[in-house]
Coordinates of C-alpha atoms in Angstrom, one line a residue:
M1 CA -63.4 -33.1 -56.8
T2 CA -63.2 -31.5 -60.3
D3 CA -60.1 -31.8 -62.5
H4 CA -59.5 -28.0 -62.0
Q5 CA -59.4 -28.5 -58.2
A6 CA -57.1 -31.4 -58.5
N7 CA -54.7 -29.6 -60.8
A8 CA -54.8 -26.6 -58.4
D9 CA -53.9 -28.8 -55.4
L10 CA -51.1 -30.4 -57.4
S11 CA -49.8 -26.9 -58.3
L12 CA -49.1 -26.0 -54.6
D13 CA -45.4 -25.4 -54.0
P14 CA -44.1 -27.7 -51.2
R15 CA -41.5 -25.2 -50.3
S16 CA -44.2 -22.9 -49.0
A17 CA -44.8 -25.3 -46.1
I18 CA -42.5 -25.3 -43.1
P19 CA -40.2 -28.2 -42.2
L20 CA -41.4 -30.6 -39.5
L21 CA -38.5 -29.6 -37.2
K22 CA -39.5 -26.0 -37.4
W23 CA -43.1 -26.8 -36.8
V24 CA -42.3 -29.0 -33.8
W25 CA -40.0 -26.3 -32.4
R26 CA -42.6 -23.6 -32.8
S27 CA -45.1 -25.8 -31.0
Y28 CA -42.7 -26.3 -28.1
F29 CA -41.9 -22.6 -27.9
R30 CA -45.4 -21.5 -28.0
A31 CA -46.9 -24.1 -25.7
A32 CA -44.1 -24.5 -23.1
L33 CA -41.3 -22.0 -23.4
M34 CA -43.3 -18.8 -23.8
P35 CA -45.5 -19.2 -20.7
L36 CA -42.5 -20.3 -18.6
L37 CA -40.4 -17.4 -19.8
L38 CA -43.2 -15.0 -19.2
V39 CA -43.6 -16.3 -15.7
E40 CA -39.8 -15.8 -15.0
V41 CA -39.8 -12.3 -16.5
V42 CA -42.9 -11.3 -14.4
F43 CA -41.1 -12.8 -11.3
V44 CA -38.0 -10.8 -12.0
I45 CA -40.0 -7.6 -12.6
I46 CA -41.8 -8.2 -9.3
Y47 CA -38.6 -8.8 -7.5
L48 CA -36.9 -5.7 -8.8
T49 CA -39.9 -3.6 -8.2
A50 CA -40.3 -4.9 -4.6
N51 CA -36.5 -4.3 -4.1
H52 CA -36.9 -0.7 -5.3
L53 CA -40.0 -0.1 -3.1
A54 CA -38.3 -1.7 -0.1
T55 CA -35.2 0.4 -0.6
Q56 CA -37.3 3.6 -0.7
E57 CA -39.3 2.5 2.3
N58 CA -36.0 1.8 4.2
I59 CA -34.7 5.2 3.2
E60 CA -37.9 6.9 4.5
T61 CA -37.7 4.8 7.7
V62 CA -34.0 5.7 8.2
R63 CA -34.8 9.3 7.5
T64 CA -37.6 9.4 10.1
I65 CA -35.3 7.7 12.6
A66 CA -32.4 10.1 11.8
T67 CA -34.8 13.1 12.1
D68 CA -35.9 12.0 15.5
E69 CA -32.4 11.2 16.6
L70 CA -30.9 14.5 15.4
R71 CA -33.7 16.4 17.1
R72 CA -33.0 14.6 20.4
I73 CA -29.2 15.2 20.0
A74 CA -29.7 18.9 19.3
Q75 CA -32.0 19.2 22.3
R76 CA -29.8 17.1 24.6
E77 CA -26.6 18.9 23.7
A78 CA -28.3 22.3 24.0
V79 CA -29.3 21.4 27.5
A80 CA -25.7 20.3 28.2
I81 CA -24.3 23.6 26.8
Q82 CA -26.9 25.4 28.8
K83 CA -25.6 23.9 32.0
Q84 CA -22.0 24.7 31.2
L85 CA -22.8 28.3 30.2
E86 CA -25.2 28.7 33.2
A87 CA -22.4 27.7 35.5
I88 CA -20.2 30.4 33.9
S89 CA -22.9 32.9 34.2
Q90 CA -23.5 32.1 37.9
S91 CA -19.7 32.6 38.4
T92 CA -19.9 35.9 36.5
D93 CA -22.7 37.1 38.7
L94 CA -20.7 36.0 41.8
F95 CA -17.7 37.8 40.5
R96 CA -19.8 40.9 39.9
R97 CA -21.2 40.9 43.4
Q98 CA -17.8 40.4 45.0
T99 CA -16.3 43.2 42.8
A100 CA -19.0 45.7 43.7
R101 CA -18.3 45.0 47.4
I102 CA -14.5 45.0 47.2
L103 CA -14.4 48.3 45.3
Q104 CA -16.0 49.9 48.4
I105 CA -13.4 48.5 50.8
P106 CA -10.1 50.3 51.3
F107 CA -7.0 48.1 51.1
E108 CA -3.3 48.5 51.7
P109 CA -1.2 45.9 49.8
D110 CA 2.2 44.8 51.1
K111 CA 5.5 46.1 49.9
D112 CA 6.1 43.2 47.5
E113 CA 2.8 43.9 45.8
R114 CA 3.4 47.6 45.5
K115 CA 6.9 47.1 44.1
R116 CA 5.5 45.3 41.0
Y117 CA 3.7 48.5 39.7
A118 CA 5.2 51.2 37.6
Y119 CA 4.5 54.0 35.2
S120 CA 5.4 53.9 31.5
P121 CA 6.6 57.0 29.6
D122 CA 3.1 57.2 28.1
G123 CA 1.5 57.5 31.5
V124 CA 0.3 53.8 31.7
Y125 CA 0.2 52.4 35.2
Y126 CA 0.9 48.6 34.9
T127 CA 2.4 45.5 36.6
T128 CA 6.0 44.7 35.8
Q129 CA 6.3 41.2 37.1
D130 CA 4.3 38.0 37.7
N131 CA 3.8 37.0 41.3
G132 CA 1.1 34.4 40.6
G133 CA -1.6 37.0 40.7
S134 CA -3.3 39.1 38.0
A135 CA -1.9 41.7 35.6
L136 CA -2.9 45.4 35.7
F137 CA -3.1 47.9 32.9
Y138 CA -4.3 51.5 33.7
S139 CA -4.2 52.9 30.2
G140 CA -3.7 56.6 31.1
A141 CA -6.8 57.7 29.1
V142 CA -7.6 59.2 32.5
P143 CA -4.4 60.4 34.3
V144 CA -3.5 57.9 37.0
G145 CA -3.0 59.8 40.3
A146 CA -3.4 58.9 44.0
E147 CA -7.2 58.3 43.7
Q148 CA -6.7 55.9 40.8
R149 CA -3.9 54.1 42.6
E150 CA -6.2 53.7 45.6
K151 CA -8.6 51.9 43.2
V152 CA -5.8 49.7 42.0
W153 CA -5.1 48.6 45.6
R154 CA -8.7 47.8 46.2
T155 CA -8.8 45.6 43.0
V156 CA -5.8 43.6 44.3
Q157 CA -8.2 41.9 46.6
L158 CA -9.9 40.2 43.6
D159 CA -6.8 38.1 42.8
P160 CA -7.7 35.0 44.9
L161 CA -11.3 35.0 43.5
M162 CA -10.1 35.5 39.9
R163 CA -7.6 32.7 40.3
D164 CA -10.2 30.3 41.6
L165 CA -12.7 31.2 38.9
R166 CA -10.1 30.5 36.2
Q167 CA -9.0 27.2 37.8
T168 CA -12.5 25.9 38.5
H169 CA -14.0 26.5 35.0
P170 CA -12.2 24.4 32.3
L171 CA -13.8 26.6 29.6
V172 CA -12.7 29.9 31.0
V173 CA -9.4 31.2 29.7
Q174 CA -9.2 34.5 31.5
V175 CA -11.0 36.7 34.1
Y176 CA -11.0 40.4 34.2
L177 CA -12.3 43.7 35.5
N178 CA -12.6 46.8 33.3
T179 CA -13.6 50.2 34.7
H180 CA -15.1 53.3 33.3
D181 CA -11.7 55.1 33.4
S182 CA -9.9 52.3 31.5
L183 CA -8.4 50.2 34.3
N184 CA -8.0 46.6 33.3
R185 CA -7.1 43.9 35.9
I186 CA -6.9 40.5 34.3
Y187 CA -5.9 36.9 35.2
P188 CA -3.8 35.0 34.2
Y189 CA -0.8 37.4 34.1
F190 CA 0.8 38.5 30.8
N191 CA 2.9 41.4 29.5
V192 CA 0.2 44.0 29.2
L193 CA 2.4 46.6 27.5
G194 CA 3.0 44.2 24.6
H195 CA -0.7 43.9 23.9
Y196 CA -2.5 47.1 25.0
Q197 CA -2.2 50.5 23.4
P198 CA -1.4 53.5 25.7
K199 CA -4.4 55.7 26.3
L200 CA -6.7 52.8 25.4
D201 CA -10.4 53.7 25.8
I202 CA -11.7 50.5 27.1
P203 CA -15.5 51.5 27.3
Q204 CA -15.5 51.7 23.5
F205 CA -15.2 47.9 23.2
N206 CA -18.1 45.5 23.0
F207 CA -17.0 43.5 26.1
Y208 CA -17.7 46.7 28.0
Y209 CA -20.6 48.6 26.4
E210 CA -22.7 45.6 25.9
A211 CA -23.2 45.5 29.6
D212 CA -24.0 49.2 30.0
A213 CA -27.4 50.6 30.9
Q214 CA -28.4 51.2 27.2
H215 CA -27.6 47.6 26.1
N216 CA -28.3 45.8 29.4
P217 CA -31.0 47.7 31.4
Q218 CA -31.7 44.7 33.5
R219 CA -28.1 44.8 34.8
G220 CA -27.7 41.0 34.5
V221 CA -25.2 38.7 33.0
V222 CA -25.0 38.9 29.2
W223 CA -22.9 37.1 26.6
T224 CA -21.1 39.0 23.8
D225 CA -20.8 38.0 20.2
V226 CA -17.4 36.8 18.8
Y227 CA -14.6 39.4 18.8
V228 CA -10.8 39.6 18.8
D229 CA -9.4 39.8 22.3
P230 CA -7.1 42.7 22.8
A231 CA -5.3 40.7 25.5
G232 CA -3.9 38.3 22.9
Q233 CA -6.2 35.2 23.3
G234 CA -7.5 35.4 19.8
W235 CA -11.2 35.0 18.9
M236 CA -13.5 34.6 21.9
V237 CA -16.9 35.3 23.5
S238 CA -17.3 36.7 27.0
S239 CA -19.8 36.4 29.8
I240 CA -19.9 40.0 31.2
A241 CA -21.8 41.8 33.9
P242 CA -22.0 45.4 35.0
V243 CA -20.7 46.6 38.4
Y244 CA -22.7 49.6 39.7
R245 CA -22.0 52.0 42.5
E246 CA -25.6 53.0 43.2
N247 CA -26.7 54.1 39.7
F248 CA -23.2 54.8 38.4
L249 CA -21.6 52.1 36.2
E250 CA -18.2 51.7 37.9
G251 CA -17.0 48.9 35.6
V252 CA -17.7 45.6 33.8
I253 CA -16.3 42.2 34.8
G254 CA -16.0 39.3 32.5
L255 CA -15.1 35.6 32.0
D256 CA -13.7 34.8 28.5
V257 CA -14.2 31.6 26.5
T258 CA -12.2 31.2 23.3
V259 CA -13.6 30.0 20.0
A260 CA -11.0 27.2 20.0
T261 CA -12.3 26.1 23.4
I262 CA -15.9 26.0 22.2
A263 CA -15.0 24.1 19.1
N264 CA -12.7 21.6 20.9
T265 CA -14.8 21.1 24.0
I266 CA -18.4 22.2 23.7
L267 CA -18.7 21.0 20.0
N268 CA -16.8 17.8 20.6
L269 CA -20.0 15.9 20.0
A270 CA -20.5 12.2 19.1
I271 CA -22.9 12.6 16.3
P272 CA -23.9 9.6 14.1
W273 CA -23.7 9.5 10.3
Q274 CA -20.4 11.5 10.4
G275 CA -22.3 14.7 11.5
Y276 CA -21.0 17.7 13.3
G277 CA -22.4 20.5 15.4
L278 CA -21.9 24.3 15.3
L279 CA -23.0 27.2 17.4
V280 CA -24.8 30.3 16.0
S281 CA -25.2 33.5 17.9
K282 CA -28.4 35.6 18.3
T283 CA -27.2 37.8 15.5
G284 CA -26.6 34.8 13.2
T285 CA -22.8 34.7 13.5
L286 CA -21.1 31.3 13.5
L287 CA -19.6 31.3 17.0
A288 CA -17.7 28.1 16.5
L289 CA -17.2 25.8 13.4
P290 CA -15.5 22.5 14.0
S291 CA -13.0 21.3 11.4
A292 CA -15.4 18.6 10.2
G293 CA -17.7 21.4 8.8
E294 CA -15.1 23.7 7.3
A295 CA -15.3 22.0 3.8
D296 CA -19.1 22.4 3.8
W297 CA -19.0 26.1 4.7
N298 CA -15.9 26.8 2.6
L299 CA -14.5 28.6 5.6
R300 CA -11.6 28.1 8.0
E301 CA -12.5 28.7 11.7
L302 CA -10.9 31.8 13.2
T303 CA -9.3 30.7 16.5
T304 CA -6.1 32.7 16.4
H305 CA -5.3 36.3 15.5
A306 CA -2.1 37.8 14.1
Y307 CA -1.3 40.5 16.6
T308 CA 0.9 42.6 14.4
D309 CA -0.4 45.8 16.0
Y310 CA -2.4 47.0 18.9
I311 CA -6.2 46.2 18.9
R312 CA -7.6 49.7 18.7
Q313 CA -11.3 49.0 18.1
D314 CA -13.8 46.2 18.0
T315 CA -13.0 43.4 15.6
F316 CA -15.8 41.0 14.8
K317 CA -16.0 38.0 12.5
P318 CA -16.4 38.7 8.7
E319 CA -19.8 38.6 7.1
E320 CA -18.9 35.2 5.6
F321 CA -19.5 33.7 9.0
N322 CA -23.1 35.0 9.2
I323 CA -25.8 32.5 8.3
D324 CA -28.1 35.4 7.3
R325 CA -26.2 35.5 4.1
R326 CA -27.2 31.9 3.3
P327 CA -31.0 31.6 2.2
A328 CA -30.9 27.9 2.9
F329 CA -30.7 28.6 6.7
A330 CA -33.9 30.6 6.7
P331 CA -35.7 27.9 8.8
V332 CA -32.9 28.0 11.4
R333 CA -33.3 31.7 11.8
A334 CA -37.1 31.6 11.9
R335 CA -37.7 28.9 14.6
P336 CA -36.1 28.3 18.0
E337 CA -35.9 24.6 17.3
G338 CA -36.6 22.1 14.6
V339 CA -35.4 19.8 11.8
A340 CA -35.2 20.7 8.2
P341 CA -33.5 19.6 4.9
L342 CA -31.2 22.3 3.4
E343 CA -28.6 22.6 0.7
L344 CA -25.0 23.2 1.9
N345 CA -22.4 21.7 -0.3
G346 CA -25.0 19.0 -1.1
P347 CA -28.2 17.9 0.5
Q348 CA -28.0 18.0 4.3
L349 CA -30.3 17.5 7.2
A350 CA -30.1 20.1 10.0
A351 CA -31.5 19.9 13.5
W352 CA -31.2 22.8 15.9
A353 CA -32.2 23.9 19.4
T354 CA -31.8 27.2 21.3
V355 CA -29.6 27.5 24.4
P356 CA -31.8 29.6 26.8
E357 CA -28.9 31.1 28.7
T358 CA -27.4 32.9 25.7
G359 CA -30.0 32.6 22.9
W360 CA -27.4 30.8 20.9
K361 CA -28.5 27.9 18.6
L362 CA -26.8 24.6 18.5
V363 CA -27.1 23.3 14.9
V364 CA -26.4 19.6 14.1
M365 CA -25.6 18.9 10.5
V366 CA -25.5 15.5 8.7
R367 CA -25.2 14.7 5.0
E368 CA -28.3 13.0 3.7
A369 CA -26.1 10.6 1.7
N370 CA -24.6 9.4 5.0
I371 CA -28.0 8.8 6.4
H372 CA -29.2 6.8 3.4
A373 CA -25.9 4.9 2.9
Q374 CA -27.0 1.8 4.8
A375 CA -30.4 1.6 3.0
N376 CA -28.7 2.3 -0.3
Q377 CA -26.1 -0.4 0.3
L378 CA -28.9 -2.9 1.2
G379 CA -30.8 -1.9 -1.9
H380 CA -27.6 -2.3 -4.0
R381 CA -27.0 -5.8 -2.6
L382 CA -30.6 -6.8 -3.4
F383 CA -30.3 -5.3 -6.9
M384 CA -27.1 -7.3 -7.4
I385 CA -28.9 -10.4 -6.3
G386 CA -31.6 -9.6 -8.9
L387 CA -28.9 -9.3 -11.6
W388 CA -27.4 -12.6 -10.5
M389 CA -30.9 -14.1 -10.7
I390 CA -31.4 -12.7 -14.2
G391 CA -28.0 -14.1 -15.2
G392 CA -28.9 -17.4 -13.8
I393 CA -32.2 -17.4 -15.6
I394 CA -30.5 -16.6 -18.9
L395 CA -28.0 -19.4 -18.4
F396 CA -30.7 -21.8 -17.4
Y397 CA -32.8 -20.9 -20.4
G398 CA -29.8 -21.1 -22.7
I399 CA -29.2 -24.7 -21.5
F400 CA -32.9 -25.5 -21.5
F401 CA -33.4 -24.2 -25.0
A402 CA -30.4 -26.3 -26.3
V403 CA -31.8 -29.4 -24.6
L404 CA -35.3 -28.7 -25.8
Y405 CA -34.1 -28.0 -29.3
R406 CA -32.3 -31.3 -29.3
R407 CA -35.5 -33.1 -28.2
A408 CA -37.4 -31.3 -30.9
R409 CA -35.0 -32.5 -33.5
L410 CA -35.2 -36.0 -32.1
M411 CA -39.0 -35.8 -32.1
A412 CA -39.1 -34.4 -35.6
S413 CA -36.7 -37.2 -36.8
I414 CA -39.0 -39.8 -35.2
I415 CA -41.9 -38.5 -37.3
A416 CA -40.0 -37.3 -40.4
Q417 CA -38.1 -40.5 -41.1
P418 CA -41.2 -42.7 -41.2
L419 CA -42.9 -40.1 -43.4
E420 CA -40.0 -40.2 -45.8
V421 CA -40.4 -44.0 -46.0
V422 CA -44.1 -43.6 -46.5
D423 CA -43.4 -41.0 -49.2
N424 CA -41.0 -43.5 -50.9
L425 CA -43.6 -46.2 -50.5
V426 CA -46.3 -44.1 -52.2
E427 CA -43.9 -43.1 -54.9
R428 CA -43.0 -46.7 -55.8
I429 CA -46.7 -47.7 -55.8
G430 CA -47.5 -44.8 -58.1
Q431 CA -44.7 -46.0 -60.4
G432 CA -46.4 -49.4 -60.7
D433 CA -44.4 -51.4 -58.1
Y434 CA -47.6 -52.5 -56.3
Q435 CA -46.0 -55.2 -54.2
Q436 CA -44.3 -53.6 -51.2
Q437 CA -43.1 -54.8 -47.9
V438 CA -44.7 -53.3 -44.8
P439 CA -42.0 -51.2 -43.0
N440 CA -41.7 -51.3 -39.2
F441 CA -42.4 -48.0 -37.4
K442 CA -42.4 -47.2 -33.7
V443 CA -45.4 -44.9 -34.0
R444 CA -48.6 -46.9 -34.1
E445 CA -50.5 -44.5 -36.4
L446 CA -47.6 -44.4 -38.9
Q447 CA -47.4 -48.2 -38.8
K448 CA -51.1 -48.4 -39.4
T449 CA -50.8 -45.9 -42.3
A450 CA -48.0 -48.0 -43.8
I451 CA -50.0 -51.2 -43.6
C452 CA -53.0 -49.6 -45.3
L453 CA -50.7 -48.2 -48.1
V454 CA -49.1 -51.6 -48.7
A455 CA -52.6 -53.2 -48.8
M456 CA -53.8 -50.5 -51.1
G457 CA -50.8 -51.1 -53.4
K458 CA -51.6 -54.8 -53.6
Q459 CA -55.3 -54.1 -54.4
L460 CA -54.2 -51.6 -57.1
G461 CA -51.9 -54.3 -58.5
V462 CA -54.7 -56.9 -58.6
A463 CA -57.1 -54.3 -60.2
N464 CA -54.5 -53.3 -62.7
G465 CA -53.8 -56.9 -63.6
Q466 CA -57.6 -57.6 -64.1
L467 CA -57.9 -54.5 -66.4
R468 CA -55.0 -55.7 -68.5

């Protein structure tokens, strides 16, 4: 080594080198802590990723199950509604047949029956008291003479049948016959003058003309859309059928079902996920909306009507109750049955099926958030477990780092303290104190180095003495 190289080595600043403790700690951190920490981080990432994927898979599975379940509910309940309405339709047809026959049979009622009929000043022929039978209102649109009274007596024969039909069908609220000349016989009895307008032209109402030859050429039973009942029962639908005398439309009979009855009975469905059902007519009108769905539709179902005046013409539900005004319900209008997601006050899943008897559609609505709730709750619990794991790992590594740092300091002191003794030993020898005692170190290599240095010091001392 040249003098220049020696001087260069001696000119190195010892402060540029790192302390032994720092060097040992870095060695620990790189060799032990980093790989272990990386493994833990990868494990946590895998866990959280698996949790997310599992939650999504659960949501898709639950959605598939919910879709199938809602489809089955809609089809099953549509069949149940079909049976109920079919029974009413069959009774309507029976009533039609009996009415057509009875109107051809002359009848003389007893004195008690005759005494409960009277004329009003406006020419209305009506019943004045309830004897357990039906009520009659002959509006006077056609003057009521002997021929018309003869028709009234014939219709008296319908009372037992009307009573039985009303009492054997829980859904039916009233039974009636309307004729082409504005005779109305209706059961149960009520004060007809308080609800009907004199000279009322009954054939102008939908519960009559929807059964005529133009609207019902097959002459079968048909169901009306929702309308306000002039007889005071509020909003209702009717099962009606024409009564012909040969090819002449003598009248129309009907069985009424109120919207409130449909909502409280037909739509009283046990639907999971806090869902609800609703009925939609062939024209897209909401026939019945249960209270559970009023917030979604921002509507309040019309079950009653304020009869502040006579009902003089057809009164149907407002346009707000028609699903044609809501683009989200295009799939419901387009197909007779199915399942589809739609937007109604938030994401919803709708399943529907058609009731063959009437062409109505039963629609089952469920919020998607309710369907996903259980899967989301499970995912949230697993996510919280992941957070606890991360917290536990952080706590563990905090303690582990403290212990390891303490061990690093101990290890550094085990090495650094002997090195300081060796440094002092070399310094004293360099100062001319060649006779040194061998220190006692725990580390064999350091002990060997100290022995060699002491021996070297003695040799330097002998050599120096000889030179002198």
